[in-house]
């Protein structure tokens, strides 16, 4: 029989599944105005919630078909004259004011274009919801993607121009991987940019010369894995050095840079990187778990970056992924490079097999 | 995906209550507290905007992650969307972008449109610099504002305010990644290297554990003198060791030391190993011990000696069992790996229990 103190301690570190399910459900419904800065990235917020529910094996609580329709309404499709191909992909939201439509042809608008992170999370969200991507104009997406790559191998987010860095290489790699078509990017140049982003301390920065960081290191390694070029791009010596940089990030949970405080999301960014490098097994699971759970919001659900802080969809999702990596019971396994469940990944593999089979039978 | 992280964090920090207020209808009028005399006029009621048809957002029948905007917010953005649709190039459009930015400075379309207008209307870019300075001071972790500043600096071809501005932002948060990124861009683009090492030293005096500053040190030196000259390399090695003496438990200093030596012969730098072994007695840390392991590994690659291997294995054991127990399994893995690569079984080519294979072409034991 547990003493009252033992019972209290047990409650403190237990995982509150139902709260997290409800947290993601609310996220998918309505957010208050103070979340305005998320407007242009609403599709990524949807991805966090939908993939989070998938990890929790709770996708049954949402209306998948309605959500699939909403995602397709965000696709920037080619116009009749195909003059906007280099701007195709997915939008983050309806903020430009294009009238709702799930089918083409695209509407000509001087400022409408896709965003590489939205195309990535749009595709992953469709997959997670069980869609077969048949309404995705793949060639248009790839044309839009190609238009975003710069001479140095990095990508911008939008054709109008934006900052360019390794985050968008990762988004591009995911898109090509999912569409099973690497014509959307110059792999060699991307690899050069990634290599150039390796710091003297063996982590990866956002670009050459920049401080190494757990998030960018994930983007670097995951991209190379998706490209199937990890061991071609990096020597064994370099991989060992990267392993060391990554594994030194564990303090209790993980931080993103030396001498910075730990933050729940790095349990995924760094954890997944370590998993891709085959050394996650050598981390301390208990301390990692205890940290992540200390950032759990017991009232509202979700996870925050730090204990006693407000939860948000990103940390809620990545906290769950961090727990999944250490094998937390009743959580689906996550594909560490693509950042979707293995279940969704298998759906993708089946789809890709169908595409290959169909391509084999000429009409 | 840190942009998303940063945005989300800003949003979460705005929360007053420990919950989402779920408002399905979602309209909150401009209230008496912020506008007691009802001075604010919606765009839809302004005569000089009567020619424009506002464009609402259209999420269709089943919106997802819908944000419940106030009437004021919707009104501004409905007119923003209207301007965007006709690609209007006017002063009223320019003025509205500022309002739209104040409501959501992360909307990259608004910033892009503002840049189009800046050029089309030949706006005063110096004034724009003042504007963007204020916005960045308020929201220093937003990607769009820094990108905008970079564009304006490029158009003006004038970086003269940048180093001081960035220094000010860094004085509020010395690790702001955007600020350091912008600083590196300015320095590299306009060749402003001259005083940067001095800036680095000043910041390291303020906080020797600031990893961003150590990174900047490497950035400056590698782009100016480089590390090939023995004089420079030795100066940097001694600088590191001095900082370590002052603050031993500092991963950044050790990472820098290893970083500048790892491809230049860690174990062959004169006197270094001795200095580190000395420091081990009084200024030990997991980073010192890890550095030692790496020194021994470097030595083993050039000259596989049983004594060197034993020392390396011992340090791994010490790390695993006592000095860095959180990484116990990793240090034991490294131990096995070193044993496999350089130990007696390596000569026979047998794999070890955990499947690690010794590589082909082992060094001769001397």
XYZ file of C-alpha atoms in Angstrom:
729
model
C 0.000 0.000 0.000
C 1.531 3.338 -1.002
C 1.869 6.021 1.656
C 0.193 9.392 0.968
C 3.601 10.898 0.151
C 4.429 8.092 -2.267
C 1.031 8.473 -3.920
C 1.637 12.185 -4.350
C 5.038 11.569 -5.900
C 3.554 9.019 -8.269
C 0.884 11.464 -9.383
C 3.481 14.142 -9.949
C 5.304 12.235 -12.638
C 2.560 10.394 -14.357
C 1.651 11.023 -17.916
C -1.767 12.651 -18.356
C -2.826 11.274 -21.704
C -6.401 12.516 -21.714
C -5.365 16.077 -20.910
C -3.035 16.074 -23.887
C -5.734 14.735 -26.184
C -8.022 17.549 -25.116
C -5.212 20.094 -25.455
C -4.727 19.136 -29.096
C -8.478 19.039 -29.727
C -8.804 22.599 -28.463
C -5.814 23.660 -30.545
C -7.578 22.404 -33.658
C -10.697 24.387 -32.862
C -10.319 28.031 -31.892
C -7.397 29.992 -30.463
C -7.763 33.425 -28.856
C -6.498 36.577 -30.573
C -3.284 36.630 -28.579
C -2.173 33.791 -30.876
C -2.340 36.155 -33.883
C 1.363 35.721 -34.630
C 0.583 32.115 -35.588
C -1.776 33.133 -38.406
C 0.586 32.545 -41.324
C 1.789 29.267 -39.793
C -1.580 27.769 -38.815
C -0.924 24.699 -40.944
C 2.175 23.890 -38.891
C 0.113 24.268 -35.722
C -2.378 21.832 -37.215
C 0.477 19.435 -37.897
C 1.598 19.578 -34.255
C -1.926 18.803 -33.074
C -2.748 16.124 -35.625
C 0.595 14.372 -35.360
C 0.367 14.727 -31.581
C -2.998 12.974 -31.602
C -1.485 10.288 -33.833
C 1.351 9.731 -31.352
C -1.325 9.448 -28.643
C -3.279 7.055 -30.860
C -6.269 9.385 -30.572
C -6.989 10.415 -34.139
C -10.487 9.061 -33.734
C -11.498 12.169 -31.790
C -11.316 14.411 -34.857
C -13.182 14.652 -38.142
C -10.450 13.640 -40.534
C -12.329 14.336 -43.745
C -13.178 17.906 -42.831
C -9.580 18.529 -41.938
C -8.348 17.048 -45.179
C -10.623 19.425 -47.079
C -9.255 22.407 -45.179
C -5.695 21.420 -46.009
C -6.496 21.080 -49.697
C -8.058 24.553 -49.626
C -4.568 25.806 -48.806
C -2.970 24.360 -51.900
C -1.680 26.968 -54.347
C -2.609 25.369 -57.651
C -1.449 26.306 -61.138
C -3.586 28.894 -62.918
C -5.124 28.164 -66.302
C -2.039 29.416 -68.107
C 0.338 27.783 -65.605
C 2.151 31.092 -65.173
C 2.448 30.656 -61.420
C 4.117 27.240 -61.287
C 7.141 28.548 -59.439
C 4.831 29.818 -56.716
C 2.920 26.597 -56.114
C 2.819 24.577 -52.923
C 0.698 25.079 -49.793
C -0.181 28.238 -47.867
C -0.035 28.415 -44.113
C -3.546 29.820 -43.902
C -6.223 31.818 -45.675
C -4.681 35.112 -44.580
C -4.240 36.417 -48.159
C -7.989 36.211 -48.748
C -8.226 33.714 -51.589
C -11.797 32.403 -51.652
C -12.140 28.878 -50.259
C -11.642 26.196 -52.896
C -10.341 22.647 -52.832
C -9.861 22.299 -56.544
C -8.208 24.056 -59.436
C -7.483 25.866 -61.510
C -5.600 28.255 -59.288
C -6.681 31.842 -58.810
C -4.359 34.524 -60.129
C -3.358 36.800 -57.263
C -0.312 39.061 -57.161
C 0.789 37.909 -53.723
C -0.372 34.325 -53.420
C 2.302 31.675 -53.113
C 3.218 28.608 -51.132
C 5.595 28.484 -48.171
C 8.055 25.613 -47.971
C 7.300 24.780 -44.333
C 3.573 24.763 -45.086
C 4.005 22.493 -48.092
C 5.962 20.152 -45.820
C 3.455 20.180 -42.960
C 0.518 20.136 -45.386
C 1.776 16.915 -46.928
C 2.608 15.293 -43.596
C -0.772 16.284 -42.146
C -2.594 14.792 -45.138
C -0.650 11.568 -44.714
C -1.369 11.395 -41.000
C -5.069 11.909 -41.667
C -4.995 8.980 -44.080
C -5.254 10.903 -47.337
C -3.699 9.411 -50.475
C -2.286 12.713 -51.783
C -4.205 12.195 -55.030
C -5.331 15.794 -55.057
C -1.823 17.135 -54.555
C -0.400 18.590 -57.739
C 3.000 17.034 -57.235
C 4.668 18.544 -60.243
C 3.504 21.988 -59.226
C 4.799 21.496 -55.683
C 8.173 20.419 -56.996
C 8.334 23.352 -59.393
C 7.533 25.675 -56.513
C 10.205 24.013 -54.421
C 12.870 24.266 -57.090
C 12.278 28.004 -57.343
C 13.227 28.413 -53.689
C 16.735 26.961 -53.763
C 19.617 29.433 -53.874
C 23.074 29.162 -55.418
C 24.608 28.251 -52.095
C 22.291 25.257 -51.764
C 20.028 26.656 -49.042
C 16.346 27.428 -49.503
C 14.147 30.448 -48.983
C 10.686 29.914 -47.581
C 8.691 31.808 -50.200
C 9.346 32.908 -53.786
C 8.952 36.593 -52.857
C 12.109 36.175 -50.807
C 12.820 35.569 -47.164
C 15.689 34.557 -44.975
C 17.402 31.385 -46.219
C 18.860 28.666 -44.067
C 19.057 25.022 -43.112
C 15.492 24.831 -41.773
C 14.131 25.098 -45.251
C 16.552 22.499 -46.604
C 14.961 20.128 -44.120
C 11.469 21.095 -45.284
C 12.547 20.600 -48.901
C 14.079 17.200 -48.144
C 10.860 16.079 -46.452
C 8.798 17.219 -49.426
C 11.001 15.400 -51.936
C 11.086 12.330 -49.740
C 7.312 12.184 -49.373
C 6.657 12.844 -53.059
C 9.409 10.333 -53.868
C 10.909 12.806 -56.296
C 14.193 14.585 -55.791
C 13.927 16.706 -58.930
C 12.701 19.465 -56.647
C 16.173 20.136 -55.317
C 19.851 20.081 -56.174
C 20.990 17.537 -53.594
C 24.677 18.140 -54.100
C 24.388 21.857 -53.420
C 22.202 21.203 -50.404
C 24.824 18.813 -49.025
C 27.503 21.448 -49.535
C 25.473 23.984 -47.583
C 24.859 21.471 -44.811
C 28.553 20.586 -44.568
C 29.375 24.267 -44.592
C 27.121 24.748 -41.594
C 29.143 22.431 -39.397
C 30.733 24.393 -36.596
C 34.219 24.035 -35.104
C 32.519 22.347 -32.164
C 30.929 19.717 -34.445
C 27.319 20.775 -34.093
C 25.492 22.510 -36.964
C 24.490 26.146 -37.124
C 21.798 27.757 -39.230
C 24.474 28.471 -41.845
C 28.245 28.783 -42.188
C 29.931 30.466 -39.222
C 26.817 30.451 -37.070
C 26.588 28.973 -33.610
C 25.804 25.285 -33.438
C 22.304 24.521 -32.217
C 20.186 21.429 -31.551
C 17.442 22.406 -33.965
C 19.775 23.069 -36.880
C 21.741 19.914 -36.109
C 18.517 17.958 -36.407
C 17.766 19.658 -39.741
C 21.242 18.799 -41.020
C 21.315 15.152 -40.007
C 17.671 14.390 -40.744
C 17.999 15.948 -44.200
C 21.051 13.845 -45.009
C 19.247 10.733 -43.779
C 16.189 11.472 -45.901
C 18.459 12.005 -48.894
C 20.167 8.702 -48.114
C 23.513 10.489 -48.084
C 24.522 10.537 -44.412
C 27.646 8.427 -44.779
C 28.530 9.917 -48.127
C 28.385 13.474 -46.835
C 30.065 12.892 -43.465
C 33.061 10.746 -42.571
C 33.021 8.320 -39.656
C 35.271 10.678 -37.742
C 32.881 13.561 -38.340
C 29.890 11.438 -37.364
C 31.601 10.474 -34.106
C 32.320 14.112 -33.366
C 28.695 15.052 -34.087
C 27.532 12.248 -31.799
C 29.670 13.694 -29.039
C 28.318 17.241 -29.548
C 24.756 15.934 -29.465
C 25.113 13.689 -26.466
C 26.700 16.491 -24.446
C 23.411 18.391 -24.797
C 21.785 16.251 -22.117
C 21.730 18.051 -18.787
C 18.603 16.428 -17.367
C 16.419 16.965 -20.373
C 18.280 18.525 -23.278
C 19.313 22.032 -24.189
C 19.948 23.396 -27.658
C 23.318 25.060 -27.153
C 26.117 24.773 -24.592
C 25.483 26.782 -21.437
C 21.820 27.392 -22.224
C 18.919 26.134 -20.134
C 17.213 22.859 -21.041
C 13.971 23.005 -23.010
C 11.484 20.202 -23.685
C 11.565 20.512 -27.458
C 15.242 19.535 -27.578
C 14.336 16.151 -26.184
C 13.098 15.615 -29.711
C 15.470 17.718 -31.830
C 18.581 16.315 -30.165
C 17.027 12.976 -29.196
C 15.943 12.223 -32.755
C 19.364 13.220 -34.071
C 21.011 10.853 -31.606
C 18.585 8.140 -32.670
C 19.482 8.697 -36.333
C 23.137 8.385 -35.315
C 22.451 5.152 -33.386
C 23.525 6.461 -30.002
C 20.267 7.583 -28.421
C 20.375 4.279 -26.535
C 23.327 5.659 -24.538
C 21.416 8.640 -23.115
C 19.837 8.704 -19.687
C 16.181 7.944 -20.257
C 15.029 8.484 -16.704
C 16.408 12.008 -16.368
C 15.079 12.918 -19.796
C 11.621 11.596 -18.953
C 11.555 13.331 -15.590
C 12.415 16.623 -17.193
C 9.807 16.370 -19.943
C 7.117 15.410 -17.459
C 8.119 18.288 -15.190
C 7.022 20.610 -18.007
C 3.648 18.907 -18.359
C 0.714 21.207 -17.653
C -1.452 19.144 -15.351
C -4.487 21.383 -15.674
C -4.612 22.350 -19.317
C -2.584 19.539 -20.865
C 0.307 19.943 -23.247
C 3.933 20.633 -22.392
C 5.919 23.833 -22.040
C 9.580 24.534 -22.635
C 10.196 24.850 -18.886
C 8.374 23.781 -15.715
C 5.667 26.177 -14.495
C 5.415 27.827 -17.903
C 2.562 28.044 -20.357
C 2.206 25.088 -22.729
C 2.023 25.583 -26.478
C 1.337 23.241 -29.404
C 4.972 22.943 -30.484
C 6.282 21.937 -27.087
C 3.256 19.736 -26.484
C 3.969 17.832 -29.679
C 7.733 17.624 -29.327
C 7.454 16.700 -25.658
C 5.349 13.732 -26.702
C 7.832 12.831 -29.422
C 10.619 13.029 -26.860
C 8.727 10.579 -24.650
C 8.034 8.339 -27.624
C 11.750 8.123 -28.381
C 12.446 6.716 -24.919
C 9.673 4.172 -25.341
C 6.993 5.675 -23.127
C 4.146 3.134 -23.021
C 1.039 3.791 -25.095
C 2.716 6.264 -27.388
C 3.221 5.448 -31.048
C 6.782 5.285 -32.311
C 7.965 8.286 -34.304
C 10.091 8.194 -37.463
C 13.038 10.284 -36.277
C 13.869 11.900 -39.623
C 10.414 12.575 -41.036
C 8.849 13.368 -37.653
C 5.622 11.438 -38.167
C 4.526 8.209 -36.522
C 5.796 4.923 -37.928
C 2.145 4.164 -38.669
C 1.845 7.255 -40.890
C 5.207 6.390 -42.396
C 3.955 2.934 -43.357
C 0.946 4.541 -45.003
C 3.385 6.676 -47.000
C 5.402 3.640 -48.015
C 2.288 1.875 -49.236
C 1.273 4.938 -51.225
C 4.682 5.195 -52.806
C 4.562 1.535 -53.771
C 1.219 2.187 -55.477
C 2.719 5.136 -57.369
C 5.621 3.017 -58.535
C 3.307 0.208 -59.594
C 1.107 2.656 -61.503
C 4.088 4.251 -63.161
C 5.165 0.783 -64.294
C 1.885 0.176 -66.127
C 1.830 2.591 -69.033
C -1.467 3.884 -70.366
C 11.943 24.727 -36.964
C 12.941 27.243 -34.439
C 10.986 30.004 -36.065
C 7.893 28.169 -35.068
C 9.271 27.623 -31.628
C 10.067 31.272 -31.178
C 6.656 32.341 -32.427
C 4.870 29.882 -30.213
C 6.884 30.918 -27.206
C 6.012 34.549 -27.743
C 2.368 33.576 -27.947
C 2.488 31.413 -24.896
C 4.182 34.140 -22.923
C 1.270 36.455 -23.732
C -1.171 34.237 -21.901
C -2.502 35.781 -18.753
C -4.685 32.882 -17.667
C -3.599 29.319 -17.478
C -6.012 28.254 -20.224
C -7.291 29.031 -23.685
C -10.411 31.162 -23.535
C -12.459 29.376 -26.145
C -14.630 31.968 -27.859
C -16.502 30.428 -30.702
C -18.159 33.599 -31.943
C -14.976 35.445 -31.359
C -15.755 39.091 -31.705
C -14.649 41.410 -28.958
C -15.314 45.058 -29.497
C -12.706 47.704 -28.933
C -13.388 48.241 -25.272
C -13.745 51.283 -23.100
C -10.452 50.665 -21.337
C -8.269 51.123 -24.415
C -10.477 53.601 -26.271
C -12.700 55.347 -23.704
C -13.783 58.142 -26.022
C -14.354 55.853 -29.013
C -11.735 57.705 -31.032
C -10.762 54.677 -33.050
C -12.650 54.386 -36.324
C -12.820 51.147 -38.225
C -11.564 51.320 -41.774
C -14.988 50.267 -42.980
C -16.359 53.539 -41.584
C -13.653 55.810 -42.975
C -14.774 57.888 -45.947
C -11.402 57.839 -47.627
C -11.521 54.031 -47.737
C -15.066 53.767 -49.067
C -13.829 52.864 -52.554
C -12.351 49.607 -51.318
C -14.321 46.443 -50.754
C -12.920 44.661 -47.679
C -11.843 41.042 -48.241
C -12.562 38.688 -45.377
C -10.604 35.540 -44.612
C -12.335 32.476 -45.989
C -11.596 29.189 -44.256
C -14.602 27.424 -45.704
C -17.128 25.366 -43.722
C -14.687 23.671 -41.365
C -11.887 25.982 -40.319
C -9.001 24.441 -38.410
C -6.862 26.230 -35.811
C -9.061 29.249 -36.282
C -7.916 32.381 -34.495
C -10.723 34.450 -32.970
C -9.911 37.993 -34.024
C -11.459 41.096 -32.553
C -13.475 43.379 -34.774
C -10.587 45.836 -34.910
C -8.101 43.183 -35.985
C -10.395 41.770 -38.670
C -11.193 45.215 -39.970
C -7.537 46.149 -40.461
C -6.705 42.878 -42.146
C -9.854 42.832 -44.312
C -8.602 46.090 -45.791
C -5.051 44.777 -46.014
C -6.346 41.869 -48.080
C -8.288 44.292 -50.286
C -5.170 46.344 -50.977
C -3.177 43.221 -51.673
C -5.688 41.934 -54.187
C -5.416 45.009 -56.353
C -1.738 45.466 -55.573
C -2.434 49.075 -54.717
C 0.638 51.288 -54.495
C -0.315 54.244 -52.309
C 0.490 56.100 -49.143
C -2.677 54.903 -47.487
C -1.562 51.333 -48.198
C 1.836 52.062 -46.721
C 0.263 53.511 -43.580
C -1.993 50.502 -43.197
C 0.933 48.087 -43.309
C 2.227 49.655 -40.119
C -1.091 48.956 -38.404
C -1.135 45.413 -39.732
C 2.411 44.915 -38.460
C 1.527 46.185 -35.049
C -1.246 43.595 -34.854
C 0.925 40.762 -36.201
C 4.582 41.423 -36.908
C 5.081 37.812 -37.975
C 2.973 38.157 -41.116
C 5.643 37.932 -43.799
C 3.223 38.976 -46.564
C 2.632 42.305 -44.883
C 6.383 42.905 -44.681
C 6.884 41.951 -48.311
C 4.083 44.271 -49.419
C 5.575 47.052 -47.295
C 8.906 46.571 -49.072
C 7.178 46.751 -52.438
C 5.609 50.025 -51.344
C 8.872 51.368 -49.926
C 10.369 51.064 -53.370
C 7.321 51.990 -55.453
C 6.683 55.139 -53.423
C 10.363 55.936 -52.970
C 9.945 56.195 -49.225
C 12.612 57.584 -46.956
C 14.757 54.599 -46.058
C 16.439 56.373 -43.154
C 13.046 56.758 -41.605
C 12.407 53.095 -42.280
C 15.606 52.271 -40.417
C 14.267 54.167 -37.410
C 10.992 52.309 -37.720
C 12.541 48.871 -37.938
C 14.904 49.690 -35.077
C 11.934 50.340 -32.802
C 10.134 47.191 -33.900
C 13.159 44.957 -33.363
C 13.700 46.439 -29.907
C 10.128 45.388 -29.090
C 10.251 41.993 -30.798
C 13.861 40.871 -31.093
C 13.069 37.181 -31.704
C 10.997 37.595 -34.834
C 12.512 36.425 -38.161
C 10.629 38.881 -40.367
C 11.835 42.033 -38.666
C 15.479 41.106 -38.946
C 15.065 40.133 -42.603
C 13.392 43.473 -43.245
C 16.245 45.346 -41.608
C 18.746 43.453 -43.700
C 16.885 44.440 -46.882
C 16.832 48.127 -45.889
C 20.535 48.099 -44.997
C 21.258 46.537 -48.385
C 19.179 49.147 -50.239
C 20.906 51.950 -48.372
C 24.197 50.153 -48.698
C 24.912 51.593 -45.286
C 25.868 49.337 -42.380
C 27.128 52.178 -40.190
C 24.476 51.818 -37.504
C 24.458 48.051 -37.370
C 27.201 47.074 -34.960
C 26.004 49.517 -32.339
C 22.376 48.531 -32.814
C 23.132 44.822 -32.540
C 25.297 45.456 -29.487
C 22.308 47.105 -27.888
C 20.040 44.162 -28.653
C 22.706 41.801 -27.304
C 22.917 43.842 -24.116
C 19.329 42.773 -23.492
C 19.839 39.149 -24.514
C 23.442 38.215 -25.156
C 22.515 34.954 -26.863
C 19.872 36.181 -29.321
C 20.521 34.012 -32.355
C 18.973 36.484 -34.816
C 21.159 39.266 -33.526
C 24.343 37.235 -33.906
C 23.283 36.116 -37.362
C 22.638 39.668 -38.471
C 25.949 40.735 -36.954
C 27.866 38.060 -38.867
C 26.119 39.048 -42.075
C 26.967 42.728 -41.667
C 30.569 42.072 -40.744
C 31.143 39.683 -43.612
C 29.233 41.698 -46.208
C 30.810 45.048 -45.376
C 34.155 43.821 -44.074
C 33.789 45.259 -40.617
C 36.250 42.907 -38.919
C 38.531 45.446 -37.296
C 37.028 45.818 -33.839
C 35.150 42.580 -33.528
C 37.747 40.637 -31.568
C 37.767 43.442 -29.040
C 33.964 43.221 -28.836
C 34.244 39.465 -28.297
C 36.765 39.866 -25.476
C 34.586 42.436 -23.760
C 31.586 40.102 -23.855
C 33.635 37.163 -22.649
C 34.712 39.240 -19.695
C 31.037 39.831 -18.930
C 30.129 36.176 -19.310
C 32.835 33.665 -20.126
C 30.158 30.988 -20.530
C 28.362 32.705 -23.399
C 28.645 30.131 -26.149
C 27.546 32.606 -28.840
C 30.547 34.779 -28.060
C 32.992 31.894 -28.279
C 31.449 31.097 -31.635
C 31.945 34.698 -32.690
C 35.565 34.502 -31.624
C 36.075 31.578 -33.957
C 34.201 33.421 -36.702
C 36.399 36.484 -36.462
C 39.739 34.742 -36.234
C 39.039 32.183 -38.938
C 38.096 34.990 -41.333
C 41.014 37.246 -40.463
C 44.310 35.799 -39.294
C 43.225 32.180 -39.416
C 44.658 29.535 -37.109
C 47.511 28.218 -39.228
C 50.235 30.312 -37.696
C 51.712 28.653 -34.573
C 51.791 32.028 -32.840
C 48.060 32.562 -33.264
C 47.210 28.978 -32.425
C 49.268 29.077 -29.287
C 47.804 32.433 -28.287
C 44.310 30.967 -28.608
C 45.228 27.803 -26.723
C 46.626 29.850 -23.852
C 43.603 32.144 -23.920
C 41.337 29.119 -23.532
C 43.338 27.635 -20.718
C 43.306 30.958 -18.875
C 39.528 31.184 -19.178
C 39.259 27.603 -17.990
C 41.372 28.381 -14.941
C 38.910 31.148 -14.076
C 35.789 29.097 -14.793
C 36.589 25.388 -15.100
C 33.095 24.087 -15.649
C 32.640 25.750 -19.015
C 31.823 23.558 -21.994
C 32.170 26.472 -24.421
C 35.834 27.050 -23.654
C 36.655 23.362 -23.933
C 34.695 23.045 -27.190
C 36.638 25.958 -28.609
C 39.953 24.476 -27.534
C 39.124 21.120 -29.046
C 37.668 22.789 -32.120
C 40.797 24.667 -33.041
C 43.070 21.686 -32.381
C 41.093 18.654 -33.541
C 42.402 18.784 -37.095
C 45.779 20.240 -36.205
C 47.027 17.468 -33.936
C 45.556 17.622 -30.454
C 48.144 15.362 -28.961
C 51.076 17.012 -30.700
C 50.553 20.575 -29.509
C 53.656 21.231 -27.382
C 53.020 21.098 -23.668
C 49.256 20.945 -23.942
C 48.718 17.482 -22.577
C 50.884 18.325 -19.589
C 48.935 21.501 -18.889
C 45.652 19.642 -19.108
C 46.849 16.888 -16.790
C 47.905 19.572 -14.335
C 44.500 21.236 -14.553
C 42.875 17.881 -13.947
C 44.063 18.008 -10.334
C 42.548 21.380 -9.456
C 40.121 22.362 -12.226
C 38.580 19.078 -13.249
C 35.339 18.824 -15.195
C 33.644 16.340 -17.514
C 34.812 18.532 -20.403
C 38.448 18.345 -19.340
C 38.244 14.587 -19.078
C 36.488 14.281 -22.456
C 39.228 16.440 -23.928
C 41.803 14.081 -22.458
C 40.108 11.090 -24.050
C 40.192 12.900 -27.384
C 43.890 13.700 -26.927
C 44.648 10.074 -26.236
C 42.580 8.989 -29.206
C 44.514 11.387 -31.419
C 47.775 10.011 -30.043
C 46.637 6.446 -30.633
C 45.847 7.183 -34.250
C 49.408 8.192 -34.819
C 51.094 5.714 -32.531
C 49.087 2.883 -31.026
C 50.641 2.374 -27.588
C 49.132 0.108 -24.975
C 49.859 2.640 -22.223
C 48.008 5.406 -24.075
C 45.034 3.152 -24.640
C 44.926 2.194 -20.984
C 44.915 5.831 -19.941
C 42.092 6.550 -22.371
C 40.058 3.616 -21.079
C 40.660 4.718 -17.503
C 39.386 8.209 -18.168
C 36.283 6.765 -19.868
C 35.704 4.631 -16.795
C 36.163 7.640 -14.505
C 33.668 9.646 -16.575
C 31.160 6.815 -16.672
C 31.279 5.944 -12.992
C 31.990 9.262 -11.316
C 32.394 12.491 -13.235
C 29.733 12.389 -15.965
C 27.338 9.672 -14.914
C 24.409 11.005 -16.952
C 26.398 9.848 -19.994
C 27.550 6.618 -18.372
C 26.351 4.397 -21.216
C 27.989 6.645 -23.798
C 31.368 6.635 -22.061
C 31.217 2.858 -21.750
C 30.332 2.660 -25.446
C 33.294 4.898 -26.248
C 35.492 2.689 -24.091
C 34.411 -0.390 -26.057
C 34.943 1.459 -29.280
C 38.486 2.489 -28.354
C 39.243 -1.023 -27.173
C 37.950 -2.397 -30.425
C 39.928 0.031 -32.567
C 43.212 0.036 -30.710
C 43.210 -2.916 -28.337
C 44.797 -6.341 -28.762
C 41.628 -7.831 -30.268
C 41.854 -5.217 -33.000
C 44.850 -7.012 -34.461
C 42.843 -10.223 -34.738
C 39.931 -8.485 -36.425
C 37.315 -10.001 -34.121
C 34.137 -8.020 -33.499
C 33.271 -7.196 -29.895
C 30.221 -8.191 -27.916
C 28.190 -5.146 -28.904
C 28.895 -5.754 -32.541
C 31.438 -2.959 -33.028
C 33.841 -4.069 -35.696
C 37.464 -3.102 -35.648
C 38.230 -1.202 -38.817
C 40.371 -2.704 -41.521
C 44.037 -1.802 -41.701
C 44.993 -1.593 -38.040
C 48.130 0.258 -37.081
C 51.092 -1.916 -36.160
C 51.657 -2.052 -32.418
C 55.067 -0.523 -31.794
